mmCIF file of C-alpha atoms in Angstrom:
data_model
loop_
_atom_site.group_PDB
_atom_site.id
_atom_site.type_symbol
_atom_site.label_atom_id
_atom_site.label_comp_id
_atom_site.label_asym_id
_atom_site.label_seq_id
_atom_site.Cartn_x
_atom_site.Cartn_y
_atom_site.Cartn_z
ATOM 1 C CA UNK A 12 43.055 30.118 22.647
ATOM 2 C CA UNK A 13 43.135 26.477 21.413
ATOM 3 C CA UNK A 14 45.146 25.724 24.948
ATOM 4 C CA UNK A 15 42.763 25.997 27.217
ATOM 5 C CA UNK A 16 44.878 25.309 30.396
ATOM 6 C CA UNK A 17 48.825 23.551 30.499
ATOM 7 C CA UNK A 18 50.706 23.002 33.899
ATOM 8 C CA UNK A 19 53.158 20.410 35.300
ATOM 9 C CA UNK A 20 52.509 18.058 38.762
ATOM 10 C CA UNK A 21 55.062 16.509 40.952
ATOM 11 C CA UNK A 22 53.830 14.705 43.584
ATOM 12 C CA UNK A 23 50.057 15.441 42.442
ATOM 13 C CA UNK A 24 50.445 18.750 43.475
ATOM 14 C CA UNK A 25 50.446 21.573 40.865
ATOM 15 C CA UNK A 26 53.649 23.179 40.681
ATOM 16 C CA UNK A 27 54.732 25.686 37.006
ATOM 17 C CA UNK A 28 52.061 27.449 35.181
ATOM 18 C CA UNK A 29 53.697 27.010 31.347
ATOM 19 C CA UNK A 30 52.539 29.787 29.369
ATOM 20 C CA UNK A 31 53.407 27.802 25.808
ATOM 21 C CA UNK A 32 53.272 24.650 25.203
ATOM 22 C CA UNK A 33 57.701 25.204 25.095
ATOM 23 C CA UNK A 34 57.381 26.122 28.030
ATOM 24 C CA UNK A 35 55.846 22.937 29.108
ATOM 25 C CA UNK A 36 58.373 20.431 28.210
ATOM 26 C CA UNK A 37 60.910 22.465 29.268
ATOM 27 C CA UNK A 38 59.577 22.054 33.424
ATOM 28 C CA UNK A 39 58.561 18.428 33.160
ATOM 29 C CA UNK A 40 61.625 17.471 32.023
ATOM 30 C CA UNK A 41 63.794 19.810 34.451
ATOM 31 C CA UNK A 42 61.161 18.698 37.646
ATOM 32 C CA UNK A 43 60.564 14.911 36.459
ATOM 33 C CA UNK A 44 56.903 15.809 36.784
ATOM 34 C CA UNK A 45 53.807 14.941 34.325
ATOM 35 C CA UNK A 46 52.324 17.733 31.968
ATOM 36 C CA UNK A 47 49.177 17.811 31.477
ATOM 37 C CA UNK A 48 48.072 19.638 28.577
ATOM 38 C CA UNK A 49 44.248 21.101 28.086
ATOM 39 C CA UNK A 50 43.537 21.778 24.001
ATOM 40 C CA UNK A 51 40.229 23.000 22.535
ATOM 41 C CA UNK A 52 40.540 23.052 18.764
ATOM 42 C CA UNK A 53 43.897 23.026 18.362
ATOM 43 C CA UNK A 54 45.945 23.969 15.256
ATOM 44 C CA UNK A 55 47.856 21.750 13.399
ATOM 45 C CA UNK A 56 51.189 23.539 14.633
ATOM 46 C CA UNK A 57 49.847 22.545 17.718
ATOM 47 C CA UNK A 58 49.226 19.232 17.673
ATOM 48 C CA UNK A 59 52.755 18.825 15.723
ATOM 49 C CA UNK A 60 54.750 20.500 18.705
ATOM 50 C CA UNK A 61 52.849 17.859 21.357
ATOM 51 C CA UNK A 62 53.189 14.750 18.738
ATOM 52 C CA UNK A 63 56.871 15.229 18.085
ATOM 53 C CA UNK A 64 57.708 16.187 21.503
ATOM 54 C CA UNK A 65 55.746 12.927 23.253
ATOM 55 C CA UNK A 66 56.514 11.106 19.988
ATOM 56 C CA UNK A 67 52.820 10.257 19.347
ATOM 57 C CA UNK A 68 51.674 7.912 16.691
ATOM 58 C CA UNK A 69 51.295 9.620 13.576
ATOM 59 C CA UNK A 70 47.334 7.276 12.919
ATOM 60 C CA UNK A 71 46.544 8.200 15.919
ATOM 61 C CA UNK A 72 47.336 12.213 15.279
ATOM 62 C CA UNK A 73 45.560 12.010 12.362
ATOM 63 C CA UNK A 74 42.714 10.337 14.226
ATOM 64 C CA UNK A 75 43.058 13.777 16.571
ATOM 65 C CA UNK A 76 43.293 16.141 13.496
ATOM 66 C CA UNK A 77 40.391 15.116 11.612
ATOM 67 C CA UNK A 78 37.433 14.198 13.775
ATOM 68 C CA UNK A 79 34.561 12.494 13.755
ATOM 69 C CA UNK A 80 36.040 9.356 15.152
ATOM 70 C CA UNK A 81 33.903 6.466 16.528
ATOM 71 C CA UNK A 82 34.497 6.006 20.101
ATOM 72 C CA UNK A 83 37.456 3.518 21.120
ATOM 73 C CA UNK A 84 41.056 2.185 23.475
ATOM 74 C CA UNK A 85 43.955 1.757 21.121
ATOM 75 C CA UNK A 86 47.558 1.376 22.481
ATOM 76 C CA UNK A 87 50.882 2.958 21.102
ATOM 77 C CA UNK A 88 53.666 1.176 22.405
ATOM 78 C CA UNK A 89 53.342 3.336 26.016
ATOM 79 C CA UNK A 90 50.777 5.820 25.323
ATOM 80 C CA UNK A 91 47.309 4.928 25.273
ATOM 81 C CA UNK A 92 45.121 6.956 22.703
ATOM 82 C CA UNK A 93 41.254 6.984 23.679
ATOM 83 C CA UNK A 94 38.163 8.398 21.749
ATOM 84 C CA UNK A 95 35.576 9.736 24.095
ATOM 85 C CA UNK A 96 32.093 10.933 22.602
ATOM 86 C CA UNK A 97 30.376 13.206 25.563
ATOM 87 C CA UNK A 98 26.865 13.810 25.184
ATOM 88 C CA UNK A 99 24.691 16.526 26.619
ATOM 89 C CA UNK A 100 20.732 17.106 26.894
ATOM 90 C CA UNK A 101 19.035 20.236 25.481
ATOM 91 C CA UNK A 102 16.643 21.357 27.126
ATOM 92 C CA UNK A 103 15.032 23.921 25.390
ATOM 93 C CA UNK A 104 15.344 22.016 22.035
ATOM 94 C CA UNK A 105 14.750 18.561 23.293
ATOM 95 C CA UNK A 106 17.373 17.324 21.793
ATOM 96 C CA UNK A 107 20.998 15.417 22.462
ATOM 97 C CA UNK A 108 23.954 17.386 21.479
ATOM 98 C CA UNK A 109 26.919 14.915 21.153
ATOM 99 C CA UNK A 110 30.564 15.936 21.296
ATOM 100 C CA UNK A 111 34.353 14.143 20.768
ATOM 101 C CA UNK A 112 37.253 14.082 23.325
ATOM 102 C CA UNK A 113 40.724 12.295 22.196
ATOM 103 C CA UNK A 114 42.727 11.787 24.869
ATOM 104 C CA UNK A 115 46.293 11.102 24.657
ATOM 105 C CA UNK A 116 48.305 9.434 27.433
ATOM 106 C CA UNK A 117 51.753 8.534 28.204
ATOM 107 C CA UNK A 118 53.663 7.571 31.135
ATOM 108 C CA UNK A 119 54.356 11.061 32.322
ATOM 109 C CA UNK A 120 51.926 13.286 30.298
ATOM 110 C CA UNK A 121 48.015 13.515 29.112
ATOM 111 C CA UNK A 122 46.989 15.938 26.210
ATOM 112 C CA UNK A 123 42.998 16.331 25.488
ATOM 113 C CA UNK A 124 41.747 17.205 22.991
ATOM 114 C CA UNK A 125 38.237 18.677 22.564
ATOM 115 C CA UNK A 126 36.202 19.271 19.570
ATOM 116 C CA UNK A 127 33.126 20.293 21.653
ATOM 117 C CA UNK A 128 31.939 22.349 24.993
ATOM 118 C CA UNK A 129 30.954 18.977 26.319
ATOM 119 C CA UNK A 130 32.366 17.499 28.866
ATOM 120 C CA UNK A 131 33.801 20.558 31.230
ATOM 121 C CA UNK A 132 37.473 19.428 32.066
ATOM 122 C CA UNK A 133 37.823 22.138 34.085
ATOM 123 C CA UNK A 134 35.928 20.665 36.489
ATOM 124 C CA UNK A 135 37.717 17.507 36.090
ATOM 125 C CA UNK A 136 40.900 19.286 36.407
ATOM 126 C CA UNK A 137 39.562 21.377 39.785
ATOM 127 C CA UNK A 138 38.826 18.250 41.146
ATOM 128 C CA UNK A 139 41.598 16.201 40.730
ATOM 129 C CA UNK A 140 43.819 18.796 42.507
ATOM 130 C CA UNK A 141 41.812 18.828 45.059
ATOM 131 C CA UNK A 142 43.120 15.294 45.570
ATOM 132 C CA UNK A 143 46.475 15.406 45.417
ATOM 133 C CA UNK A 144 46.881 11.691 46.311
ATOM 134 C CA UNK A 145 44.487 10.393 43.642
ATOM 135 C CA UNK A 146 46.493 12.593 41.441
ATOM 136 C CA UNK A 147 49.658 11.048 42.565
ATOM 137 C CA UNK A 148 48.488 7.779 40.563
ATOM 138 C CA UNK A 149 49.873 9.546 37.286
ATOM 139 C CA UNK A 150 47.890 9.891 34.107
ATOM 140 C CA UNK A 151 46.118 6.630 34.728
ATOM 141 C CA UNK A 152 44.483 8.793 37.305
ATOM 142 C CA UNK A 153 43.680 11.585 34.738
ATOM 143 C CA UNK A 154 42.440 9.213 31.917
ATOM 144 C CA UNK A 155 39.798 8.081 34.734
ATOM 145 C CA UNK A 156 38.938 10.971 36.024
ATOM 146 C CA UNK A 157 38.068 12.502 32.570
ATOM 147 C CA UNK A 158 35.846 9.453 31.501
ATOM 148 C CA UNK A 159 34.463 9.518 35.130
ATOM 149 C CA UNK A 160 32.793 12.565 33.724
ATOM 150 C CA UNK A 161 32.027 11.887 30.416
ATOM 151 C CA UNK A 162 29.893 9.123 32.124
ATOM 152 C CA UNK A 163 28.466 11.744 35.092
ATOM 153 C CA UNK A 164 27.330 14.103 32.112
ATOM 154 C CA UNK A 165 25.071 11.075 30.787
ATOM 155 C CA UNK A 166 22.917 10.822 33.380
ATOM 156 C CA UNK A 167 21.471 14.237 32.457
ATOM 157 C CA UNK A 168 21.114 13.522 29.350
ATOM 158 C CA UNK A 169 19.575 9.762 30.353
ATOM 159 C CA UNK A 170 16.625 11.562 32.736
ATOM 160 C CA UNK A 171 16.276 14.234 29.479
ATOM 161 C CA UNK A 172 15.145 10.956 27.205
ATOM 162 C CA UNK A 173 13.181 9.141 30.108
ATOM 163 C CA UNK A 174 11.178 12.490 30.152
ATOM 164 C CA UNK A 175 10.573 12.330 26.138
ATOM 165 C CA UNK A 176 9.610 9.136 26.430
ATOM 166 C CA UNK A 177 7.245 9.436 29.434
ATOM 167 C CA UNK A 178 5.343 12.520 27.349
ATOM 168 C CA UNK A 179 5.081 9.682 23.807
ATOM 169 C CA UNK A 180 3.704 7.424 25.801
ATOM 170 C CA UNK A 181 0.905 9.737 27.900
ATOM 171 C CA UNK A 182 0.724 10.983 23.916
ATOM 172 C CA UNK A 183 -0.250 7.765 22.782
ATOM 173 C CA UNK A 184 -2.902 6.827 24.341
ATOM 174 C CA UNK A 185 -3.823 10.193 25.541
ATOM 175 C CA UNK A 186 -4.373 12.307 21.755
ATOM 176 C CA UNK A 187 -4.308 11.826 18.034
ATOM 177 C CA UNK A 188 -0.908 13.901 17.822
ATOM 178 C CA UNK A 189 -0.750 13.778 13.794
ATOM 179 C CA UNK A 190 2.938 14.184 14.737
ATOM 180 C CA UNK A 191 3.821 11.232 16.878
ATOM 181 C CA UNK A 192 5.370 9.054 14.792
ATOM 182 C CA UNK A 193 7.818 11.434 13.910
ATOM 183 C CA UNK A 194 8.825 12.575 17.043
ATOM 184 C CA UNK A 195 8.993 8.734 18.600
ATOM 185 C CA UNK A 196 11.333 7.558 14.990
ATOM 186 C CA UNK A 197 13.539 10.837 15.578
ATOM 187 C CA UNK A 198 13.625 9.890 19.551
ATOM 188 C CA UNK A 199 14.902 6.546 18.233
ATOM 189 C CA UNK A 200 17.466 8.097 16.225
ATOM 190 C CA UNK A 201 18.781 9.745 18.926
ATOM 191 C CA UNK A 202 19.018 7.061 21.335
ATOM 192 C CA UNK A 203 20.778 4.811 18.829
ATOM 193 C CA UNK A 204 23.524 7.738 18.540
ATOM 194 C CA UNK A 205 23.903 7.884 22.398
ATOM 195 C CA UNK A 206 24.124 3.798 21.504
ATOM 196 C CA UNK A 207 27.186 4.459 19.662
ATOM 197 C CA UNK A 208 28.726 7.268 22.256
ATOM 198 C CA UNK A 209 27.698 5.046 25.328
ATOM 199 C CA UNK A 210 28.063 1.524 24.749
ATOM 200 C CA UNK A 211 31.819 1.237 23.478
ATOM 201 C CA UNK A 212 33.102 2.811 27.448
ATOM 202 C CA UNK A 213 32.553 -0.415 29.017
ATOM 203 C CA UNK A 214 34.735 -2.177 26.436
ATOM 204 C CA UNK A 215 37.356 0.731 26.884
ATOM 205 C CA UNK A 216 36.947 0.242 31.147
ATOM 206 C CA UNK A 217 36.825 -3.726 30.777
ATOM 207 C CA UNK A 218 40.109 -3.114 28.830
ATOM 208 C CA UNK A 219 42.006 -0.496 31.138
ATOM 209 C CA UNK A 220 41.403 -2.808 33.841
ATOM 210 C CA UNK A 221 42.428 -6.089 32.004
ATOM 211 C CA UNK A 222 45.624 -4.018 31.608
ATOM 212 C CA UNK A 223 45.914 -3.036 35.112
ATOM 213 C CA UNK A 224 48.588 -5.452 36.385
ATOM 214 C CA UNK A 225 50.881 -4.989 33.504
ATOM 215 C CA UNK A 226 50.775 -1.318 33.533
ATOM 216 C CA UNK A 227 51.214 -1.340 37.824
ATOM 217 C CA UNK A 228 47.875 0.552 37.809
ATOM 218 C CA UNK A 229 47.050 0.965 41.485
ATOM 219 C CA UNK A 230 44.743 -0.708 43.073
ATOM 220 C CA UNK A 231 42.716 2.328 44.398
ATOM 221 C CA UNK A 232 42.655 3.201 41.001
ATOM 222 C CA UNK A 233 40.990 -0.417 39.816
ATOM 223 C CA UNK A 234 38.388 0.111 42.051
ATOM 224 C CA UNK A 235 38.219 3.658 41.036
ATOM 225 C CA UNK A 236 37.910 2.116 37.431
ATOM 226 C CA UNK A 237 35.214 -0.837 38.142
ATOM 227 C CA UNK A 238 33.089 1.792 39.625
ATOM 228 C CA UNK A 239 32.672 3.493 36.228
ATOM 229 C CA UNK A 240 32.323 0.940 34.921
ATOM 230 C CA UNK A 241 28.927 0.222 36.271
ATOM 231 C CA UNK A 242 27.857 3.348 35.821
ATOM 232 C CA UNK A 243 28.851 2.886 31.981
ATOM 233 C CA UNK A 244 27.123 -1.013 32.250
ATOM 234 C CA UNK A 245 23.703 0.589 33.758
ATOM 235 C CA UNK A 246 23.396 3.528 31.349
ATOM 236 C CA UNK A 247 23.600 1.208 28.394
ATOM 237 C CA UNK A 248 20.891 -1.066 29.899
ATOM 238 C CA UNK A 249 18.635 2.177 30.424
ATOM 239 C CA UNK A 250 19.464 3.331 26.831
ATOM 240 C CA UNK A 251 18.658 -0.885 25.329
ATOM 241 C CA UNK A 252 15.182 -1.049 27.429
ATOM 242 C CA UNK A 253 14.439 2.959 26.033
ATOM 243 C CA UNK A 254 15.072 1.699 22.773
ATOM 244 C CA UNK A 255 12.949 -1.560 22.944
ATOM 245 C CA UNK A 256 10.288 1.107 24.501
ATOM 246 C CA UNK A 257 10.746 3.375 21.100
ATOM 247 C CA UNK A 258 10.350 0.351 19.015
ATOM 248 C CA UNK A 259 6.693 -0.918 20.436
ATOM 249 C CA UNK A 260 5.869 2.722 20.910
ATOM 250 C CA UNK A 261 6.128 3.040 17.072
ATOM 251 C CA UNK A 262 4.672 -0.206 16.419
ATOM 252 C CA UNK A 263 1.578 0.756 19.152
ATOM 253 C CA UNK A 264 1.046 3.851 17.662
ATOM 254 C CA UNK A 265 1.165 2.266 13.659
ATOM 255 C CA UNK A 266 -2.002 0.154 14.834
ATOM 256 C CA UNK A 267 -3.517 3.085 16.801
ATOM 257 C CA UNK A 268 -3.478 5.396 13.682
ATOM 258 C CA UNK A 269 -4.716 1.982 11.603
ATOM 259 C CA UNK A 270 -7.403 1.631 13.636
ATOM 260 C CA UNK A 271 -8.529 5.445 13.783
ATOM 261 C CA UNK A 272 -8.235 5.912 10.294
ATOM 262 C CA UNK A 273 -10.506 2.293 9.863
ATOM 263 C CA UNK A 274 -12.920 3.589 12.455
ATOM 264 C CA UNK A 275 -13.314 7.379 10.163
ATOM 265 C CA UNK A 276 -13.549 4.617 6.780
ATOM 266 C CA UNK A 277 -16.228 3.048 8.274
ATOM 267 C CA UNK A 278 -18.138 6.130 9.921
ATOM 268 C CA UNK A 279 -17.832 7.441 6.338
ATOM 269 C CA UNK A 280 -19.518 4.504 4.713
ATOM 270 C CA UNK A 281 -22.520 4.377 7.443
ATOM 271 C CA UNK A 282 -23.453 8.170 6.564
ATOM 272 C CA UNK A 283 -22.984 7.782 2.671
ATOM 273 C CA UNK A 284 -25.513 4.584 2.874
ATOM 274 C CA UNK A 285 -27.576 7.128 5.034
ATOM 275 C CA UNK A 286 -27.692 9.378 2.430
ATOM 276 C CA UNK A 287 -27.909 6.942 -0.474
ATOM 277 C CA UNK A 288 -30.903 5.173 1.146
ATOM 278 C CA UNK A 289 -33.186 8.261 1.508
ATOM 279 C CA UNK A 290 -31.956 9.365 -2.036
ATOM 280 C CA UNK A 291 -33.746 6.420 -2.960
ATOM 281 C CA UNK A 292 -36.418 6.712 -0.609
ATOM 282 C CA UNK A 293 -37.002 10.487 -1.980
ATOM 283 C CA UNK A 294 -36.224 9.544 -5.588
ATOM 284 C CA UNK A 295 -39.917 7.635 -6.506
ATOM 285 C CA UNK A 296 -41.848 10.567 -4.982
ATOM 286 C CA UNK A 297 -39.823 12.628 -6.877
ATOM 287 C CA UNK A 298 -40.741 11.630 -9.929
ATOM 288 C CA UNK A 299 -44.440 11.457 -9.271
ATOM 289 C CA UNK A 300 -44.385 14.886 -8.373
ATOM 290 C CA UNK A 301 -42.245 16.113 -11.558
ATOM 291 C CA UNK A 302 -45.148 14.280 -13.306
ATOM 292 C CA UNK A 303 -48.356 15.074 -11.452
ATOM 293 C CA UNK A 304 -47.130 18.827 -10.963
ATOM 294 C CA UNK A 305 -46.984 19.501 -14.596
ATOM 295 C CA UNK A 306 -50.345 21.914 -15.221
ATOM 296 C CA UNK A 307 -50.919 19.811 -18.299
ATOM 297 C CA UNK A 308 -54.097 20.094 -20.328
ATOM 298 C CA UNK A 309 -54.196 16.352 -21.878
ATOM 299 C CA UNK A 310 -54.234 14.319 -19.526
ATOM 300 C CA UNK A 311 -57.467 12.884 -18.446
ATOM 301 C CA UNK A 312 -56.766 12.513 -14.663
ATOM 302 C CA UNK A 313 -56.386 15.788 -13.752
ATOM 303 C CA UNK A 314 -59.996 16.450 -14.608
ATOM 304 C CA UNK A 315 -61.057 13.120 -12.643
ATOM 305 C CA UNK A 316 -62.810 14.026 -8.639
ATOM 306 C CA UNK A 317 -60.151 12.109 -6.897
ATOM 307 C CA UNK A 318 -56.897 12.635 -9.722
ATOM 308 C CA UNK A 319 -54.590 14.848 -7.731
ATOM 309 C CA UNK A 320 -55.598 13.186 -3.738
ATOM 310 C CA UNK A 321 -54.569 9.830 -6.086
ATOM 311 C CA UNK A 322 -51.890 11.174 -7.824
ATOM 312 C CA UNK A 323 -50.901 12.336 -3.671
ATOM 313 C CA UNK A 324 -51.769 8.729 -2.372
ATOM 314 C CA UNK A 325 -49.430 7.249 -5.097
ATOM 315 C CA UNK A 326 -46.295 9.594 -3.900
ATOM 316 C CA UNK A 327 -46.915 8.388 -0.174
ATOM 317 C CA UNK A 328 -47.057 4.582 -1.156
ATOM 318 C CA UNK A 329 -43.971 4.830 -2.845
ATOM 319 C CA UNK A 330 -41.994 6.360 -0.378
ATOM 320 C CA UNK A 331 -43.149 3.967 2.067
ATOM 321 C CA UNK A 332 -42.483 1.432 0.136
ATOM 322 C CA UNK A 333 -39.304 2.334 -0.672
ATOM 323 C CA UNK A 334 -38.301 3.068 2.900
ATOM 324 C CA UNK A 335 -39.075 -0.644 3.681
ATOM 325 C CA UNK A 336 -37.311 -1.819 0.823
ATOM 326 C CA UNK A 337 -34.546 0.038 2.845
ATOM 327 C CA UNK A 338 -35.230 -1.144 6.068
ATOM 328 C CA UNK A 339 -35.337 -4.858 5.405
ATOM 329 C CA UNK A 340 -32.088 -4.926 3.524
ATOM 330 C CA UNK A 341 -30.641 -2.985 6.373
ATOM 331 C CA UNK A 342 -31.205 -6.093 8.629
ATOM 332 C CA UNK A 343 -30.533 -8.327 6.247
#
């Protein structure tokens, strides 16, 4: 079902559990409470109902329908529209999966629209319902809790990326992994994608804090937002360092691969030189053996007493002479 959870709160406490959006709007008006509507991949009809009831801006509604938005925070009158990009680390695949979350925050309502499994907004709702004093601060408190959950879920992703980088650093000097460059490149892309999700949170939170006094946000809620901002800044700094490490790792790996290829080429050249040298040494004796090893009747030297010994001596002298020349050229 697209409607995951749907409730009305008064004074930070849940008073009604409507079964439809129409009941939610009715209870909210009659009780003067805050509506918190959680949608998961809703249909256009459901979003249109919410948009009509809360007078949501058409541009924001269109963004929520289309998805694939960048992380941002925009204000339309007295309504805030936030796009958050949650992430989770998939241990088995060793990859990062990115999601998308849209949040509409008005004077007396919060509408969350998820397009992925992350973040766990049910946990956010349970946490807020366990703290009615915090939830009593209104829709801004819900937005804080949602952003806090997104940032908290970044931590396991950062830890997973750190582990992948450690493995790359070990493999960089410990082995000659043929696909190491490809893995470094793919991990760099994940870090860049993560930066695009996490970096805008800093500006979004700073914008909320700058407008806190204007919109009468409670001082305690402002402190909570600053705490989330601190976490977001730390994550952004770690991601920047990861990107620098991976850039350096790619450079070092390219250098090592080039050096290994050069060493291999030099070793092959040395082998070719040795083979060529021995071939040159054997070339002369082979000619002599080819000439004197054949039984020709019209070669006078074959009938001499020292004919064959002289031929054998000639082969030996030729071989020794070529060996000396070969060694002398290597020394030079």
